[in-house]
């Protein structure tokens, strides 16, 4: 249902000039024909007089003039939208030309951010991948850029390029998974993840199912990359990603995505049983979803193996500490 609504919204935004013309022309033609019939202009028994014909032609002329003016306005609007897009592309190309060898991090971060905000996510991701691996982009900037792409945060000016690029979102999620194991900094105690998904799971534009699975995969990789005490020095259940995973289980429409979140939550439950026990029936739902996913093998094996790594590694740490 959500996909159908998004498609309808996309078609309306891209085809609104035709819709406006139809809404303007059809009522005017109806008025002209109705007026002509009521006045007897089309009567066969009595020929129309000069005044009737003149009035009808005047009305038709005014109608055509109004439609022509509207057409010109719509064509101008479409031209302006295309011109804005052309200027965007020129800006991106000039930005790429500013990439010298050994570019400073601040300059490169600004260029990549501009590309994403201008709707050129695929170009930005192509540049980000080697730049991130080469240390020219820090983890905070890289995850912010990926978050912007995944959440679909881009301007809307009524052109095709303003539509959310699902292929770029899938690519961004894969890029995040490949580097998730290094996003929890052992020395500083900080971790980095796309900011939108540190606050909430839902987005204005539905994220592709595979990209959501990759996001959950990245969360699991990050959790498994560090010991329990690193994520929870106080011994309490970590707020992130627990709150986001719970929101995913409650509200996501895709059964596989819900199951993947449940598998990861179930691993956290076994590591923090006392704090999860306060949630009552919700814990039962999580356990049931996770068990069903394991039985049906409905998810890629990596989700189960990472959940097992977290359970075994974190519970071992609990035994040592006790």
PDB file of N, CA, C and O in Angstrom, residues 51-126:
ATOM      1  N   UNK A  51     -24.985  38.250 -33.233  1.00  0.00           N
ATOM      2  CA  UNK A  51     -24.566  38.524 -31.849  1.00  0.00           C
ATOM      3  C   UNK A  51     -24.188  37.229 -31.120  1.00  0.00           C
ATOM      4  O   UNK A  51     -23.214  37.181 -30.365  1.00  0.00           O
ATOM      5  N   UNK A  52     -24.996  36.181 -31.330  1.00  0.00           N
ATOM      6  CA  UNK A  52     -24.695  34.896 -30.682  1.00  0.00           C
ATOM      7  C   UNK A  52     -23.348  34.338 -31.147  1.00  0.00           C
ATOM      8  O   UNK A  52     -22.541  33.873 -30.340  1.00  0.00           O
ATOM      9  N   UNK A  53     -23.147  34.364 -32.460  1.00  0.00           N
ATOM     10  CA  UNK A  53     -21.879  33.859 -32.995  1.00  0.00           C
ATOM     11  C   UNK A  53     -20.703  34.681 -32.483  1.00  0.00           C
ATOM     12  O   UNK A  53     -19.653  34.147 -32.103  1.00  0.00           O
ATOM     13  N   UNK A  54     -20.859  36.005 -32.448  1.00  0.00           N
ATOM     14  CA  UNK A  54     -19.788  36.874 -31.961  1.00  0.00           C
ATOM     15  C   UNK A  54     -19.459  36.615 -30.504  1.00  0.00           C
ATOM     16  O   UNK A  54     -18.286  36.561 -30.118  1.00  0.00           O
ATOM     17  N   UNK A  55     -20.514  36.450 -29.683  1.00  0.00           N
ATOM     18  CA  UNK A  55     -20.284  36.171 -28.254  1.00  0.00           C
ATOM     19  C   UNK A  55     -19.570  34.838 -28.056  1.00  0.00           C
ATOM     20  O   UNK A  55     -18.653  34.713 -27.236  1.00  0.00           O
ATOM     21  N   UNK A  56     -20.011  33.836 -28.847  1.00  0.00           N
ATOM     22  CA  UNK A  56     -19.396  32.514 -28.718  1.00  0.00           C
ATOM     23  C   UNK A  56     -17.921  32.543 -29.120  1.00  0.00           C
ATOM     24  O   UNK A  56     -17.060  31.995 -28.438  1.00  0.00           O
ATOM     25  N   UNK A  57     -17.649  33.226 -30.238  1.00  0.00           N
ATOM     26  CA  UNK A  57     -16.260  33.304 -30.684  1.00  0.00           C
ATOM     27  C   UNK A  57     -15.396  34.108 -29.718  1.00  0.00           C
ATOM     28  O   UNK A  57     -14.220  33.788 -29.510  1.00  0.00           O
ATOM     29  N   UNK A  58     -15.981  35.145 -29.115  1.00  0.00           N
ATOM     30  CA  UNK A  58     -15.245  35.930 -28.114  1.00  0.00           C
ATOM     31  C   UNK A  58     -14.868  35.070 -26.916  1.00  0.00           C
ATOM     32  O   UNK A  58     -13.741  35.117 -26.399  1.00  0.00           O
ATOM     33  N   UNK A  59     -15.851  34.265 -26.461  1.00  0.00           N
ATOM     34  CA  UNK A  59     -15.589  33.384 -25.320  1.00  0.00           C
ATOM     35  C   UNK A  59     -14.506  32.355 -25.655  1.00  0.00           C
ATOM     36  O   UNK A  59     -13.600  32.104 -24.859  1.00  0.00           O
ATOM     37  N   UNK A  60     -14.635  31.764 -26.854  1.00  0.00           N
ATOM     38  CA  UNK A  60     -13.632  30.778 -27.273  1.00  0.00           C
ATOM     39  C   UNK A  60     -12.248  31.429 -27.366  1.00  0.00           C
ATOM     40  O   UNK A  60     -11.225  30.860 -26.952  1.00  0.00           O
ATOM     41  N   UNK A  61     -12.188  32.650 -27.929  1.00  0.00           N
ATOM     42  CA  UNK A  61     -10.903  33.343 -28.042  1.00  0.00           C
ATOM     43  C   UNK A  61     -10.280  33.634 -26.706  1.00  0.00           C
ATOM     44  O   UNK A  61      -9.074  33.445 -26.500  1.00  0.00           O
ATOM     45  N   UNK A  62     -11.109  34.076 -25.748  1.00  0.00           N
ATOM     46  CA  UNK A  62     -10.593  34.348 -24.396  1.00  0.00           C
ATOM     47  C   UNK A  62     -10.110  33.066 -23.726  1.00  0.00           C
ATOM     48  O   UNK A  62      -9.085  33.036 -23.031  1.00  0.00           O
ATOM     49  N   UNK A  63     -10.875  31.974 -23.969  1.00  0.00           N
ATOM     50  CA  UNK A  63     -10.482  30.686 -23.385  1.00  0.00           C
ATOM     51  C   UNK A  63      -9.137  30.217 -23.939  1.00  0.00           C
ATOM     52  O   UNK A  63      -8.252  29.792 -23.194  1.00  0.00           O
ATOM     53  N   UNK A  64      -8.990  30.306 -25.256  1.00  0.00           N
ATOM     54  CA  UNK A  64      -7.723  29.887 -25.861  1.00  0.00           C
ATOM     55  C   UNK A  64      -6.566  30.750 -25.392  1.00  0.00           C
ATOM     56  O   UNK A  64      -5.449  30.262 -25.185  1.00  0.00           O
ATOM     57  N   UNK A  65      -6.829  32.045 -25.204  1.00  0.00           N
ATOM     58  CA  UNK A  65      -5.777  32.928 -24.691  1.00  0.00           C
ATOM     59  C   UNK A  65      -5.345  32.551 -23.290  1.00  0.00           C
ATOM     60  O   UNK A  65      -4.144  32.536 -22.974  1.00  0.00           O
ATOM     61  N   UNK A  66      -6.336  32.235 -22.441  1.00  0.00           N
ATOM     62  CA  UNK A  66      -6.010  31.831 -21.064  1.00  0.00           C
ATOM     63  C   UNK A  66      -5.227  30.520 -21.051  1.00  0.00           C
ATOM     64  O   UNK A  66      -4.252  30.357 -20.301  1.00  0.00           O
ATOM     65  N   UNK A  67      -5.644  29.571 -21.919  1.00  0.00           N
ATOM     66  CA  UNK A  67      -4.946  28.275 -21.983  1.00  0.00           C
ATOM     67  C   UNK A  67      -3.521  28.467 -22.500  1.00  0.00           C
ATOM     68  O   UNK A  67      -2.576  27.845 -21.997  1.00  0.00           O
ATOM     69  N   UNK A  68      -3.355  29.341 -23.503  1.00  0.00           N
ATOM     70  CA  UNK A  68      -2.015  29.605 -24.032  1.00  0.00           C
ATOM     71  C   UNK A  68      -1.106  30.204 -22.970  1.00  0.00           C
ATOM     72  O   UNK A  68       0.073  29.838 -22.848  1.00  0.00           O
ATOM     73  N   UNK A  69      -1.664  31.140 -22.178  1.00  0.00           N
ATOM     74  CA  UNK A  69      -0.885  31.740 -21.098  1.00  0.00           C
ATOM     75  C   UNK A  69      -0.475  30.690 -20.069  1.00  0.00           C
ATOM     76  O   UNK A  69       0.665  30.665 -19.589  1.00  0.00           O
ATOM     77  N   UNK A  70      -1.427  29.807 -19.731  1.00  0.00           N
ATOM     78  CA  UNK A  70      -1.139  28.743 -18.770  1.00  0.00           C
ATOM     79  C   UNK A  70      -0.079  27.791 -19.317  1.00  0.00           C
ATOM     80  O   UNK A  70       0.835  27.376 -18.583  1.00  0.00           O
ATOM     81  N   UNK A  71      -0.194  27.444 -20.607  1.00  0.00           N
ATOM     82  CA  UNK A  71       0.812  26.565 -21.222  1.00  0.00           C
ATOM     83  C   UNK A  71       2.199  27.191 -21.160  1.00  0.00           C
ATOM     84  O   UNK A  71       3.192  26.515 -20.855  1.00  0.00           O
ATOM     85  N   UNK A  72       2.265  28.481 -21.445  1.00  0.00           N
ATOM     86  CA  UNK A  72       3.554  29.174 -21.408  1.00  0.00           C
ATOM     87  C   UNK A  72       4.143  29.156 -20.002  1.00  0.00           C
ATOM     88  O   UNK A  72       5.349  28.939 -19.820  1.00  0.00           O
ATOM     89  N   UNK A  73       3.268  29.371 -19.009  1.00  0.00           N
ATOM     90  CA  UNK A  73       3.746  29.362 -17.624  1.00  0.00           C
ATOM     91  C   UNK A  73       4.271  27.982 -17.237  1.00  0.00           C
ATOM     92  O   UNK A  73       5.308  27.850 -16.573  1.00  0.00           O
ATOM     93  N   UNK A  74       3.556  26.925 -17.673  1.00  0.00           N
ATOM     94  CA  UNK A  74       3.994  25.568 -17.347  1.00  0.00           C
ATOM     95  C   UNK A  74       5.297  25.214 -18.052  1.00  0.00           C
ATOM     96  O   UNK A  74       6.171  24.563 -17.468  1.00  0.00           O
ATOM     97  N   UNK A  75       5.415  25.627 -19.307  1.00  0.00           N
ATOM     98  CA  UNK A  75       6.659  25.361 -20.037  1.00  0.00           C
ATOM     99  C   UNK A  75       7.834  26.092 -19.392  1.00  0.00           C
ATOM    100  O   UNK A  75       8.942  25.550 -19.293  1.00  0.00           O
ATOM    101  N   UNK A  76       7.579  27.317 -18.939  1.00  0.00           N
ATOM    102  CA  UNK A  76       8.631  28.077 -18.262  1.00  0.00           C
ATOM    103  C   UNK A  76       9.046  27.391 -16.969  1.00  0.00           C
ATOM    104  O   UNK A  76      10.233  27.302 -16.641  1.00  0.00           O
ATOM    105  N   UNK A  77       8.036  26.887 -16.234  1.00  0.00           N
ATOM    106  CA  UNK A  77       8.342  26.184 -14.985  1.00  0.00           C
ATOM    107  C   UNK A  77       9.183  24.941 -15.246  1.00  0.00           C
ATOM    108  O   UNK A  77      10.159  24.667 -14.539  1.00  0.00           O
ATOM    109  N   UNK A  78       8.795  24.163 -16.290  1.00  0.00           N
ATOM    110  CA  UNK A  78       9.581  22.969 -16.621  1.00  0.00           C
ATOM    111  C   UNK A  78      10.988  23.315 -17.054  1.00  0.00           C
ATOM    112  O   UNK A  78      11.948  22.625 -16.685  1.00  0.00           O
ATOM    113  N   UNK A  79      11.122  24.396 -17.841  1.00  0.00           N
ATOM    114  CA  UNK A  79      12.455  24.829 -18.273  1.00  0.00           C
ATOM    115  C   UNK A  79      13.310  25.233 -17.078  1.00  0.00           C
ATOM    116  O   UNK A  79      14.503  24.878 -17.000  1.00  0.00           O
ATOM    117  N   UNK A  80      12.700  25.957 -16.140  1.00  0.00           N
ATOM    118  CA  UNK A  80      13.450  26.396 -14.955  1.00  0.00           C
ATOM    119  C   UNK A  80      13.907  25.201 -14.120  1.00  0.00           C
ATOM    120  O   UNK A  80      15.017  25.196 -13.583  1.00  0.00           O
ATOM    121  N   UNK A  81      13.033  24.176 -14.016  1.00  0.00           N
ATOM    122  CA  UNK A  81      13.411  22.978 -13.260  1.00  0.00           C
ATOM    123  C   UNK A  81      14.593  22.273 -13.922  1.00  0.00           C
ATOM    124  O   UNK A  81      15.526  21.831 -13.249  1.00  0.00           O
ATOM    125  N   UNK A  82      14.546  22.156 -15.255  1.00  0.00           N
ATOM    126  CA  UNK A  82      15.670  21.528 -15.970  1.00  0.00           C
ATOM    127  C   UNK A  82      16.942  22.355 -15.856  1.00  0.00           C
ATOM    128  O   UNK A  82      18.045  21.812 -15.754  1.00  0.00           O
ATOM    129  N   UNK A  83      16.782  23.681 -15.855  1.00  0.00           N
ATOM    130  CA  UNK A  83      17.947  24.550 -15.724  1.00  0.00           C
ATOM    131  C   UNK A  83      18.582  24.411 -14.345  1.00  0.00           C
ATOM    132  O   UNK A  83      19.810  24.389 -14.217  1.00  0.00           O
ATOM    133  N   UNK A  84      17.732  24.291 -13.321  1.00  0.00           N
ATOM    134  CA  UNK A  84      18.272  24.059 -11.977  1.00  0.00           C
ATOM    135  C   UNK A  84      19.055  22.757 -11.929  1.00  0.00           C
ATOM    136  O   UNK A  84      20.121  22.681 -11.315  1.00  0.00           O
ATOM    137  N   UNK A  85      18.505  21.731 -12.573  1.00  0.00           N
ATOM    138  CA  UNK A  85      19.207  20.454 -12.586  1.00  0.00           C
ATOM    139  C   UNK A  85      20.540  20.560 -13.325  1.00  0.00           C
ATOM    140  O   UNK A  85      21.543  19.974 -12.905  1.00  0.00           O
ATOM    141  N   UNK A  86      20.557  21.303 -14.438  1.00  0.00           N
ATOM    142  CA  UNK A  86      21.807  21.484 -15.180  1.00  0.00           C
ATOM    143  C   UNK A  86      22.854  22.188 -14.326  1.00  0.00           C
ATOM    144  O   UNK A  86      24.040  21.810 -14.320  1.00  0.00           O
ATOM    145  N   UNK A  87      22.425  23.193 -13.590  1.00  0.00           N
ATOM    146  CA  UNK A  87      23.362  23.915 -12.720  1.00  0.00           C
ATOM    147  C   UNK A  87      23.874  23.010 -11.604  1.00  0.00           C
ATOM    148  O   UNK A  87      25.025  23.126 -11.182  1.00  0.00           O
ATOM    149  N   UNK A  88      23.007  22.113 -11.127  1.00  0.00           N
ATOM    150  CA  UNK A  88      23.457  21.145 -10.115  1.00  0.00           C
ATOM    151  C   UNK A  88      24.581  20.271 -10.667  1.00  0.00           C
ATOM    152  O   UNK A  88      25.600  20.056  -9.999  1.00  0.00           O
ATOM    153  N   UNK A  89      24.348  19.744 -11.861  1.00  0.00           N
ATOM    154  CA  UNK A  89      25.362  18.876 -12.462  1.00  0.00           C
ATOM    155  C   UNK A  89      26.667  19.633 -12.690  1.00  0.00           C
ATOM    156  O   UNK A  89      27.753  19.086 -12.479  1.00  0.00           O
ATOM    157  N   UNK A  90      26.567  20.879 -13.114  1.00  0.00           N
ATOM    158  CA  UNK A  90      27.771  21.688 -13.303  1.00  0.00           C
ATOM    159  C   UNK A  90      28.508  21.881 -11.984  1.00  0.00           C
ATOM    160  O   UNK A  90      29.743  21.837 -11.937  1.00  0.00           O
ATOM    161  N   UNK A  91      27.738  22.086 -10.926  1.00  0.00           N
ATOM    162  CA  UNK A  91      28.357  22.257  -9.612  1.00  0.00           C
ATOM    163  C   UNK A  91      29.102  21.002  -9.199  1.00  0.00           C
ATOM    164  O   UNK A  91      30.222  21.062  -8.675  1.00  0.00           O
ATOM    165  N   UNK A  92      28.481  19.846  -9.448  1.00  0.00           N
ATOM    166  CA  UNK A  92      29.136  18.581  -9.093  1.00  0.00           C
ATOM    167  C   UNK A  92      30.407  18.386  -9.902  1.00  0.00           C
ATOM    168  O   UNK A  92      31.456  18.001  -9.372  1.00  0.00           O
ATOM    169  N   UNK A  93      30.340  18.665 -11.207  1.00  0.00           N
ATOM    170  CA  UNK A  93      31.512  18.499 -12.055  1.00  0.00           C
ATOM    171  C   UNK A  93      32.643  19.429 -11.630  1.00  0.00           C
ATOM    172  O   UNK A  93      33.813  19.043 -11.611  1.00  0.00           O
ATOM    173  N   UNK A  94      32.301  20.659 -11.279  1.00  0.00           N
ATOM    174  CA  UNK A  94      33.336  21.580 -10.794  1.00  0.00           C
ATOM    175  C   UNK A  94      33.910  21.109  -9.471  1.00  0.00           C
ATOM    176  O   UNK A  94      35.107  21.288  -9.202  1.00  0.00           O
ATOM    177  N   UNK A  95      33.045  20.526  -8.637  1.00  0.00           N
ATOM    178  CA  UNK A  95      33.534  19.989  -7.363  1.00  0.00           C
ATOM    179  C   UNK A  95      34.524  18.861  -7.586  1.00  0.00           C
ATOM    180  O   UNK A  95      35.556  18.771  -6.915  1.00  0.00           O
ATOM    181  N   UNK A  96      34.200  17.982  -8.542  1.00  0.00           N
ATOM    182  CA  UNK A  96      35.123  16.892  -8.845  1.00  0.00           C
ATOM    183  C   UNK A  96      36.456  17.416  -9.362  1.00  0.00           C
ATOM    184  O   UNK A  96      37.509  16.837  -9.098  1.00  0.00           O
ATOM    185  N   UNK A  97      36.395  18.511 -10.104  1.00  0.00           N
ATOM    186  CA  UNK A  97      37.636  19.086 -10.630  1.00  0.00           C
ATOM    187  C   UNK A  97      38.503  19.672  -9.528  1.00  0.00           C
ATOM    188  O   UNK A  97      39.703  19.898  -9.720  1.00  0.00           O
ATOM    189  N   UNK A  98      37.919  19.889  -8.362  1.00  0.00           N
ATOM    190  CA  UNK A  98      38.668  20.463  -7.233  1.00  0.00           C
ATOM    191  C   UNK A  98      39.311  19.393  -6.366  1.00  0.00           C
ATOM    192  O   UNK A  98      39.751  19.684  -5.261  1.00  0.00           O
ATOM    193  N   UNK A  99      39.354  18.165  -6.829  1.00  0.00           N
ATOM    194  CA  UNK A  99      39.918  17.086  -6.025  1.00  0.00           C
ATOM    195  C   UNK A  99      41.382  16.859  -6.393  1.00  0.00           C
ATOM    196  O   UNK A  99      41.702  16.009  -7.221  1.00  0.00           O
ATOM    197  N   UNK A 100      42.294  17.603  -5.808  1.00  0.00           N
ATOM    198  CA  UNK A 100      43.714  17.381  -6.093  1.00  0.00           C
ATOM    199  C   UNK A 100      44.247  16.207  -5.290  1.00  0.00           C
ATOM    200  O   UNK A 100      43.577  15.694  -4.400  1.00  0.00           O
ATOM    201  N   UNK A 101      45.462  15.801  -5.605  1.00  0.00           N
ATOM    202  CA  UNK A 101      46.093  14.742  -4.817  1.00  0.00           C
ATOM    203  C   UNK A 101      46.354  15.267  -3.414  1.00  0.00           C
ATOM    204  O   UNK A 101      46.797  16.395  -3.216  1.00  0.00           O
ATOM    205  N   UNK A 102      46.062  14.412  -2.421  1.00  0.00           N
ATOM    206  CA  UNK A 102      46.274  14.818  -1.041  1.00  0.00           C
ATOM    207  C   UNK A 102      45.314  15.898  -0.588  1.00  0.00           C
ATOM    208  O   UNK A 102      45.684  16.782   0.188  1.00  0.00           O
ATOM    209  N   UNK A 103      44.070  15.873  -1.100  1.00  0.00           N
ATOM    210  CA  UNK A 103      43.075  16.882  -0.713  1.00  0.00           C
ATOM    211  C   UNK A 103      42.836  16.840   0.786  1.00  0.00           C
ATOM    212  O   UNK A 103      42.806  15.786   1.397  1.00  0.00           O
ATOM    213  N   UNK A 104      42.652  17.994   1.348  1.00  0.00           N
ATOM    214  CA  UNK A 104      42.403  18.081   2.777  1.00  0.00           C
ATOM    215  C   UNK A 104      41.037  17.494   3.102  1.00  0.00           C
ATOM    216  O   UNK A 104      40.099  17.565   2.326  1.00  0.00           O
ATOM    217  N   UNK A 105      40.932  16.951   4.310  1.00  0.00           N
ATOM    218  CA  UNK A 105      39.695  16.297   4.718  1.00  0.00           C
ATOM    219  C   UNK A 105      38.517  17.255   4.699  1.00  0.00           C
ATOM    220  O   UNK A 105      37.415  16.893   4.271  1.00  0.00           O
ATOM    221  N   UNK A 106      38.717  18.452   5.151  1.00  0.00           N
ATOM    222  CA  UNK A 106      37.603  19.399   5.225  1.00  0.00           C
ATOM    223  C   UNK A 106      37.060  19.718   3.841  1.00  0.00           C
ATOM    224  O   UNK A 106      35.841  19.783   3.631  1.00  0.00           O
ATOM    225  N   UNK A 107      37.953  19.887   2.857  1.00  0.00           N
ATOM    226  CA  UNK A 107      37.505  20.196   1.501  1.00  0.00           C
ATOM    227  C   UNK A 107      36.760  19.014   0.898  1.00  0.00           C
ATOM    228  O   UNK A 107      35.696  19.176   0.290  1.00  0.00           O
ATOM    229  N   UNK A 108      37.310  17.827   1.063  1.00  0.00           N
ATOM    230  CA  UNK A 108      36.671  16.643   0.497  1.00  0.00           C
ATOM    231  C   UNK A 108      35.325  16.377   1.152  1.00  0.00           C
ATOM    232  O   UNK A 108      34.345  16.023   0.481  1.00  0.00           O
ATOM    233  N   UNK A 109      35.251  16.565   2.464  1.00  0.00           N
ATOM    234  CA  UNK A 109      33.975  16.374   3.163  1.00  0.00           C
ATOM    235  C   UNK A 109      32.925  17.347   2.653  1.00  0.00           C
ATOM    236  O   UNK A 109      31.754  16.985   2.452  1.00  0.00           O
ATOM    237  N   UNK A 110      33.327  18.585   2.421  1.00  0.00           N
ATOM    238  CA  UNK A 110      32.394  19.575   1.899  1.00  0.00           C
ATOM    239  C   UNK A 110      31.914  19.237   0.507  1.00  0.00           C
ATOM    240  O   UNK A 110      30.736  19.408   0.178  1.00  0.00           O
ATOM    241  N   UNK A 111      32.828  18.752  -0.341  1.00  0.00           N
ATOM    242  CA  UNK A 111      32.461  18.393  -1.713  1.00  0.00           C
ATOM    243  C   UNK A 111      31.478  17.224  -1.710  1.00  0.00           C
ATOM    244  O   UNK A 111      30.452  17.250  -2.410  1.00  0.00           O
ATOM    245  N   UNK A 112      31.752  16.207  -0.913  1.00  0.00           N
ATOM    246  CA  UNK A 112      30.864  15.044  -0.860  1.00  0.00           C
ATOM    247  C   UNK A 112      29.498  15.415  -0.297  1.00  0.00           C
ATOM    248  O   UNK A 112      28.466  14.945  -0.785  1.00  0.00           O
ATOM    249  N   UNK A 113      29.484  16.258   0.714  1.00  0.00           N
ATOM    250  CA  UNK A 113      28.209  16.696   1.287  1.00  0.00           C
ATOM    251  C   UNK A 113      27.394  17.458   0.259  1.00  0.00           C
ATOM    252  O   UNK A 113      26.172  17.279   0.151  1.00  0.00           O
ATOM    253  N   UNK A 114      28.065  18.299  -0.530  1.00  0.00           N
ATOM    254  CA  UNK A 114      27.370  19.055  -1.584  1.00  0.00           C
ATOM    255  C   UNK A 114      26.776  18.112  -2.616  1.00  0.00           C
ATOM    256  O   UNK A 114      25.640  18.298  -3.064  1.00  0.00           O
ATOM    257  N   UNK A 115      27.530  17.094  -3.001  1.00  0.00           N
ATOM    258  CA  UNK A 115      27.016  16.130  -3.976  1.00  0.00           C
ATOM    259  C   UNK A 115      25.740  15.462  -3.476  1.00  0.00           C
ATOM    260  O   UNK A 115      24.752  15.336  -4.212  1.00  0.00           O
ATOM    261  N   UNK A 116      25.756  15.030  -2.221  1.00  0.00           N
ATOM    262  CA  UNK A 116      24.590  14.338  -1.672  1.00  0.00           C
ATOM    263  C   UNK A 116      23.395  15.272  -1.590  1.00  0.00           C
ATOM    264  O   UNK A 116      22.277  14.923  -1.984  1.00  0.00           O
ATOM    265  N   UNK A 117      23.605  16.488  -1.100  1.00  0.00           N
ATOM    266  CA  UNK A 117      22.503  17.431  -0.955  1.00  0.00           C
ATOM    267  C   UNK A 117      21.961  17.900  -2.299  1.00  0.00           C
ATOM    268  O   UNK A 117      20.818  18.341  -2.388  1.00  0.00           O
ATOM    269  N   UNK A 118      22.771  17.812  -3.348  1.00  0.00           N
ATOM    270  CA  UNK A 118      22.313  18.163  -4.685  1.00  0.00           C
ATOM    271  C   UNK A 118      21.678  16.973  -5.418  1.00  0.00           C
ATOM    272  O   UNK A 118      21.315  17.075  -6.573  1.00  0.00           O
ATOM    273  N   UNK A 119      21.572  15.853  -4.718  1.00  0.00           N
ATOM    274  CA  UNK A 119      20.898  14.708  -5.318  1.00  0.00           C
ATOM    275  C   UNK A 119      21.770  13.834  -6.191  1.00  0.00           C
ATOM    276  O   UNK A 119      21.244  13.035  -6.972  1.00  0.00           O
ATOM    277  N   UNK A 120      23.090  13.949  -6.067  1.00  0.00           N
ATOM    278  CA  UNK A 120      24.006  13.130  -6.879  1.00  0.00           C
ATOM    279  C   UNK A 120      24.661  12.069  -5.989  1.00  0.00           C
ATOM    280  O   UNK A 120      25.871  12.009  -5.824  1.00  0.00           O
ATOM    281  N   UNK A 121      23.812  11.219  -5.403  1.00  0.00           N
ATOM    282  CA  UNK A 121      24.303  10.253  -4.413  1.00  0.00           C
ATOM    283  C   UNK A 121      25.258   9.227  -5.011  1.00  0.00           C
ATOM    284  O   UNK A 121      26.236   8.841  -4.375  1.00  0.00           O
ATOM    285  N   UNK A 122      24.969   8.770  -6.212  1.00  0.00           N
ATOM    286  CA  UNK A 122      25.815   7.710  -6.792  1.00  0.00           C
ATOM    287  C   UNK A 122      27.235   8.207  -7.014  1.00  0.00           C
ATOM    288  O   UNK A 122      28.200   7.475  -6.768  1.00  0.00           O
ATOM    289  N   UNK A 123      27.372   9.439  -7.487  1.00  0.00           N
ATOM    290  CA  UNK A 123      28.715   9.995  -7.672  1.00  0.00           C
ATOM    291  C   UNK A 123      29.408  10.126  -6.315  1.00  0.00           C
ATOM    292  O   UNK A 123      30.583   9.778  -6.158  1.00  0.00           O
ATOM    293  N   UNK A 124      28.667  10.620  -5.317  1.00  0.00           N
ATOM    294  CA  UNK A 124      29.246  10.800  -3.984  1.00  0.00           C
ATOM    295  C   UNK A 124      29.721   9.476  -3.402  1.00  0.00           C
ATOM    296  O   UNK A 124      30.804   9.395  -2.801  1.00  0.00           O
ATOM    297  N   UNK A 125      28.925   8.422  -3.573  1.00  0.00           N
ATOM    298  CA  UNK A 125      29.309   7.120  -3.026  1.00  0.00           C
ATOM    299  C   UNK A 125      30.526   6.549  -3.733  1.00  0.00           C
ATOM    300  O   UNK A 125      31.378   5.897  -3.112  1.00  0.00           O
ATOM    301  N   UNK A 126      30.631   6.788  -5.059  1.00  0.00           N
ATOM    302  CA  UNK A 126      31.814   6.315  -5.801  1.00  0.00           C
ATOM    303  C   UNK A 126      33.085   6.994  -5.289  1.00  0.00           C
ATOM    304  O   UNK A 126      34.149   6.375  -5.209  1.00  0.00           O
TER     305      UNK A 126
END
